[in-house]
mmCIF file with all atom_site columns, C-alpha atoms in Angstrom:
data_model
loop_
_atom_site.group_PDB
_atom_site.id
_atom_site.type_symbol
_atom_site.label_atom_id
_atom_site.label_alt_id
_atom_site.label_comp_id
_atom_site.label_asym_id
_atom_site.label_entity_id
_atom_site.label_seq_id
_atom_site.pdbx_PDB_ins_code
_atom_site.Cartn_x
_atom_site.Cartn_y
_atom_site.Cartn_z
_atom_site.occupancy
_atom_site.B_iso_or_equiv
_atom_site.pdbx_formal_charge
_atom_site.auth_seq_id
_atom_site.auth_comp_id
_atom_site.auth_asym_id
_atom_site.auth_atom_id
_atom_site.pdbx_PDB_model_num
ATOM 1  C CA . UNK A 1 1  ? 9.663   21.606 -12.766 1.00 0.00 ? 1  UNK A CA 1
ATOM 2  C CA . UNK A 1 2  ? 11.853  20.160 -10.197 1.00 0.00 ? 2  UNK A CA 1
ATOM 3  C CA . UNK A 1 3  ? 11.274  17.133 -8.928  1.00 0.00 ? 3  UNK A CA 1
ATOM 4  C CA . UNK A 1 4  ? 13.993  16.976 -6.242  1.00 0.00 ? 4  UNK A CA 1
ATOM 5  C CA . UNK A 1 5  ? 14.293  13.229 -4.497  1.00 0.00 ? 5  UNK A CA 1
ATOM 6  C CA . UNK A 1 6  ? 13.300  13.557 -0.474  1.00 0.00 ? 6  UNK A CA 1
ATOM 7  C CA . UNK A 1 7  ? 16.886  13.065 0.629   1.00 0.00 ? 7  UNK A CA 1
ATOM 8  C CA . UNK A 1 8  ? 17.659  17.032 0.024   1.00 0.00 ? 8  UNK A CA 1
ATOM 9  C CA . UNK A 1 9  ? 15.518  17.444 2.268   1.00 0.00 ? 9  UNK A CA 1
ATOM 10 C CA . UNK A 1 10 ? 16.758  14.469 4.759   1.00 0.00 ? 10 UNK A CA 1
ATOM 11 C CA . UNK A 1 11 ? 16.782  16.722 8.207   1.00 0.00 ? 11 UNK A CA 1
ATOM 12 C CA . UNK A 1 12 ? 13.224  17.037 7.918   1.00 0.00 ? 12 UNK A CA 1
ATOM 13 C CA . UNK A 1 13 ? 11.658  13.599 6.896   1.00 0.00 ? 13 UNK A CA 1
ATOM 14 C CA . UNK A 1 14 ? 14.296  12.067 9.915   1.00 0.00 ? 14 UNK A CA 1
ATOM 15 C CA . UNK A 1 15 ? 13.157  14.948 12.330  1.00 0.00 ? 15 UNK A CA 1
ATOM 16 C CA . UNK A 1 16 ? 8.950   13.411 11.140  1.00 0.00 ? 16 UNK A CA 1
ATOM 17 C CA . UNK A 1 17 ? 10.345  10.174 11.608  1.00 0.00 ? 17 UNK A CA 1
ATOM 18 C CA . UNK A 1 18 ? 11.618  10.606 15.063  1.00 0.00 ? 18 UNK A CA 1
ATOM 19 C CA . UNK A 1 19 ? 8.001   12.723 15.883  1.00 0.00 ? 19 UNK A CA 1
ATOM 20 C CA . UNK A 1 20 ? 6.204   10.089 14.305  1.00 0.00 ? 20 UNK A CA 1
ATOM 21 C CA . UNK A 1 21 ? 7.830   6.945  16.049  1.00 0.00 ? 21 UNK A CA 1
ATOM 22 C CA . UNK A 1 22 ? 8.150   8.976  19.397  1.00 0.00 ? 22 UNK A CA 1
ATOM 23 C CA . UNK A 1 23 ? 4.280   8.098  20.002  1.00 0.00 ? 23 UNK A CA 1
ATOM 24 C CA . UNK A 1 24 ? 3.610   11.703 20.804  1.00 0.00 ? 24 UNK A CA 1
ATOM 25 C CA . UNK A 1 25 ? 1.853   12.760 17.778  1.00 0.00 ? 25 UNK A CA 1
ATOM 26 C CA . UNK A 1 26 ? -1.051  14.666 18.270  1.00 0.00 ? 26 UNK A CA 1
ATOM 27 C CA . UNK A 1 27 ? -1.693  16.256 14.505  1.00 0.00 ? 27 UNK A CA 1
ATOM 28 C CA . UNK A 1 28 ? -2.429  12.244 13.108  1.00 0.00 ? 28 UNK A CA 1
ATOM 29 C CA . UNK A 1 29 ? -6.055  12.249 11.524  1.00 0.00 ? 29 UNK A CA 1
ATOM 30 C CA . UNK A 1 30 ? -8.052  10.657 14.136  1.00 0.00 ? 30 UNK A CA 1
ATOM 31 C CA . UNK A 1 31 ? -10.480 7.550  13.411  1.00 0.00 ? 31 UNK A CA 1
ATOM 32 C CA . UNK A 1 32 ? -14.159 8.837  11.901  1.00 0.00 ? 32 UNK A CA 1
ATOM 33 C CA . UNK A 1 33 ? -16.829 6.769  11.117  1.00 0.00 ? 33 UNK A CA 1
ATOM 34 C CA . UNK A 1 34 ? -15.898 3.301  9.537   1.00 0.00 ? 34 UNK A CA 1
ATOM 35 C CA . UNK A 1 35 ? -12.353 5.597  8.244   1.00 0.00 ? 35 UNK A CA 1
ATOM 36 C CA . UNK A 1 36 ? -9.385  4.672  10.029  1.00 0.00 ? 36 UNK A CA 1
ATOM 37 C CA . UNK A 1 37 ? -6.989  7.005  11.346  1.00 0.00 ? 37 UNK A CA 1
ATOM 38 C CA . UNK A 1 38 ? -3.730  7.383  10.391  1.00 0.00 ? 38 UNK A CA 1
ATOM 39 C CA . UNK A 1 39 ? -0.906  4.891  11.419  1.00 0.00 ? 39 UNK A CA 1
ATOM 40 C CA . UNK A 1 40 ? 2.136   7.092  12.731  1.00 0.00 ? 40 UNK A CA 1
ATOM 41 C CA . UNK A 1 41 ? 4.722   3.569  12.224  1.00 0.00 ? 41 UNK A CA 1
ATOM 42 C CA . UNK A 1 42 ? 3.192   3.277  8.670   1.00 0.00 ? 42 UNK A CA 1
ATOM 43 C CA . UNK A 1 43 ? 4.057   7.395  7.792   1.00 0.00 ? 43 UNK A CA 1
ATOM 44 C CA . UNK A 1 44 ? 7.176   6.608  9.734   1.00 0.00 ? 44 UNK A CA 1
ATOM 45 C CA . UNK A 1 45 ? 8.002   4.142  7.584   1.00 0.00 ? 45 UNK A CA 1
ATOM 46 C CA . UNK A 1 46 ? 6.638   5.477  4.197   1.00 0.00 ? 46 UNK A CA 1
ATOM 47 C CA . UNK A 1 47 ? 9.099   8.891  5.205   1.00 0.00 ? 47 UNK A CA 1
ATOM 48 C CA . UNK A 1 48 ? 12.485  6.162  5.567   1.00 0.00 ? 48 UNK A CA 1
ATOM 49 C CA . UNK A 1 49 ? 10.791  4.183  1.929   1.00 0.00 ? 49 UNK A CA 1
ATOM 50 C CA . UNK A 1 50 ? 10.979  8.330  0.090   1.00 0.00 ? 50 UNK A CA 1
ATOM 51 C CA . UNK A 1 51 ? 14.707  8.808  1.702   1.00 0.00 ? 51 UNK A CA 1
ATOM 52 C CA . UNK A 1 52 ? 15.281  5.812  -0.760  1.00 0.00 ? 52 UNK A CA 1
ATOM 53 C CA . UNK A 1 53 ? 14.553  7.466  -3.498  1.00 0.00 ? 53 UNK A CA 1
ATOM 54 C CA . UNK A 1 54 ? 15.821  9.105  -6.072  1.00 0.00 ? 54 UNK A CA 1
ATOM 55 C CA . UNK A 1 55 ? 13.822  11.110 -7.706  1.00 0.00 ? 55 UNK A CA 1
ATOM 56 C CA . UNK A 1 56 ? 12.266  11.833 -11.372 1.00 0.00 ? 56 UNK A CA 1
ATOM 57 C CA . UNK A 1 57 ? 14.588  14.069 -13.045 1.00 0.00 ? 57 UNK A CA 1
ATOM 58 C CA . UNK A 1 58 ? 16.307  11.309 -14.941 1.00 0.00 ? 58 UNK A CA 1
ATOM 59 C CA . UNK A 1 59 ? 13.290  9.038  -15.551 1.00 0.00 ? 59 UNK A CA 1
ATOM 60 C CA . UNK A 1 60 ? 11.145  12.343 -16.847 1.00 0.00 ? 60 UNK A CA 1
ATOM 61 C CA . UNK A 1 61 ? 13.883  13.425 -19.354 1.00 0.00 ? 61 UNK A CA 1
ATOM 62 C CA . UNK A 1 62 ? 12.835  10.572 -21.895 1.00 0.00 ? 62 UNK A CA 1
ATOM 63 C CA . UNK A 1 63 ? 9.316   11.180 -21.121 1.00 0.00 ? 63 UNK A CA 1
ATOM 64 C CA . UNK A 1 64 ? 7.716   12.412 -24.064 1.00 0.00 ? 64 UNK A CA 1
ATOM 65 C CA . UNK A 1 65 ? 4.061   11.816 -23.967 1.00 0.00 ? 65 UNK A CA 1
ATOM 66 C CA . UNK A 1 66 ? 1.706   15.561 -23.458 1.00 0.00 ? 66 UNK A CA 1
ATOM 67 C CA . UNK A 1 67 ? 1.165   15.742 -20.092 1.00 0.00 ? 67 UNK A CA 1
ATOM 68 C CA . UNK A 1 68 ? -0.601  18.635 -17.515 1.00 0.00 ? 68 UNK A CA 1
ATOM 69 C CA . UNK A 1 69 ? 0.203   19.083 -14.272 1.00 0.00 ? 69 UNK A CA 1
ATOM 70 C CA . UNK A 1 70 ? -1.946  20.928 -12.100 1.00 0.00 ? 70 UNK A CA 1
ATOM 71 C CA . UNK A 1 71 ? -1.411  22.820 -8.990  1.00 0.00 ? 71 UNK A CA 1
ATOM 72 C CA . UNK A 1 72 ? -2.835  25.704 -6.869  1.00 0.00 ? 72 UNK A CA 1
ATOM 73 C CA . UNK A 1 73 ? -1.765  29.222 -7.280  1.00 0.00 ? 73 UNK A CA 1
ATOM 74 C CA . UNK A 1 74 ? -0.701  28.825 -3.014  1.00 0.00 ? 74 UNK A CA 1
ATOM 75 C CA . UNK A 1 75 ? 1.219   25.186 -4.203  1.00 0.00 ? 75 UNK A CA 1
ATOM 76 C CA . UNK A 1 76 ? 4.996   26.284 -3.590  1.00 0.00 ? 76 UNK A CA 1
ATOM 77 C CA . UNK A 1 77 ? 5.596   25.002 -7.091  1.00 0.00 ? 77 UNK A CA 1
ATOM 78 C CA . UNK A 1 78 ? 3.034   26.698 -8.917  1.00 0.00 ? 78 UNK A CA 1
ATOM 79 C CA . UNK A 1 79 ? 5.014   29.441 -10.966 1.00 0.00 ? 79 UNK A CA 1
ATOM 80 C CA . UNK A 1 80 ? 7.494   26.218 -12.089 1.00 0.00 ? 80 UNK A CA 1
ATOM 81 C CA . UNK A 1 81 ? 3.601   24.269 -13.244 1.00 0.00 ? 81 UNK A CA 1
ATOM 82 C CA . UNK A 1 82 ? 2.817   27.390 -14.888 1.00 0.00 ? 82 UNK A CA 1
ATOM 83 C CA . UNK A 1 83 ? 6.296   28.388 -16.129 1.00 0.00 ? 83 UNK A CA 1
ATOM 84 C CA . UNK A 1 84 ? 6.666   24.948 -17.485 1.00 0.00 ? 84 UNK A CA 1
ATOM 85 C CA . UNK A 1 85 ? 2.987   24.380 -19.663 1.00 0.00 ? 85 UNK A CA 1
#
């Protein structure tokens, strides 16, 4: 499984960024009940934290304790899950 770090895909998290500190979002979950809604400056920033990182390829190579991962058969990374168990 490939667990690529956010920065390959760094177009698209600065293109949300933009979107989300633009104030024109109109997809954010809105408030319901005693639940907040979503904060688009707190995605904003938690899409500039994942540019930061790395990813998991090198810290999963020394991993050697059983582990499942589970996904849908419509998750993009399902034949890897399935491939991979």
């Amino acid at each position: 499984m490939d667990l690529r770090p956010p920065a390959t895909e760094k177009d698209r998290f600065e293109r949300n960024i933009r979107i989300l500190r633009s104030g024109r979002t109109k997809s954010i979950e809105t408030p319901n009940g005693d639940r907040p809604g979503n904060d688009p400056l707190a995605l904003a920033a938690s899409h500039e934290a994942l540019l930061q990182w790395s990813g998991a390829n090198n810290r999963l190579s020394n991993h050697t304790a059983p582990t499942l991962l589970f996904c849908g058969e419509k998750d993009q990374h399902f034949d890897n899950a399935k491939t991979d168990s």
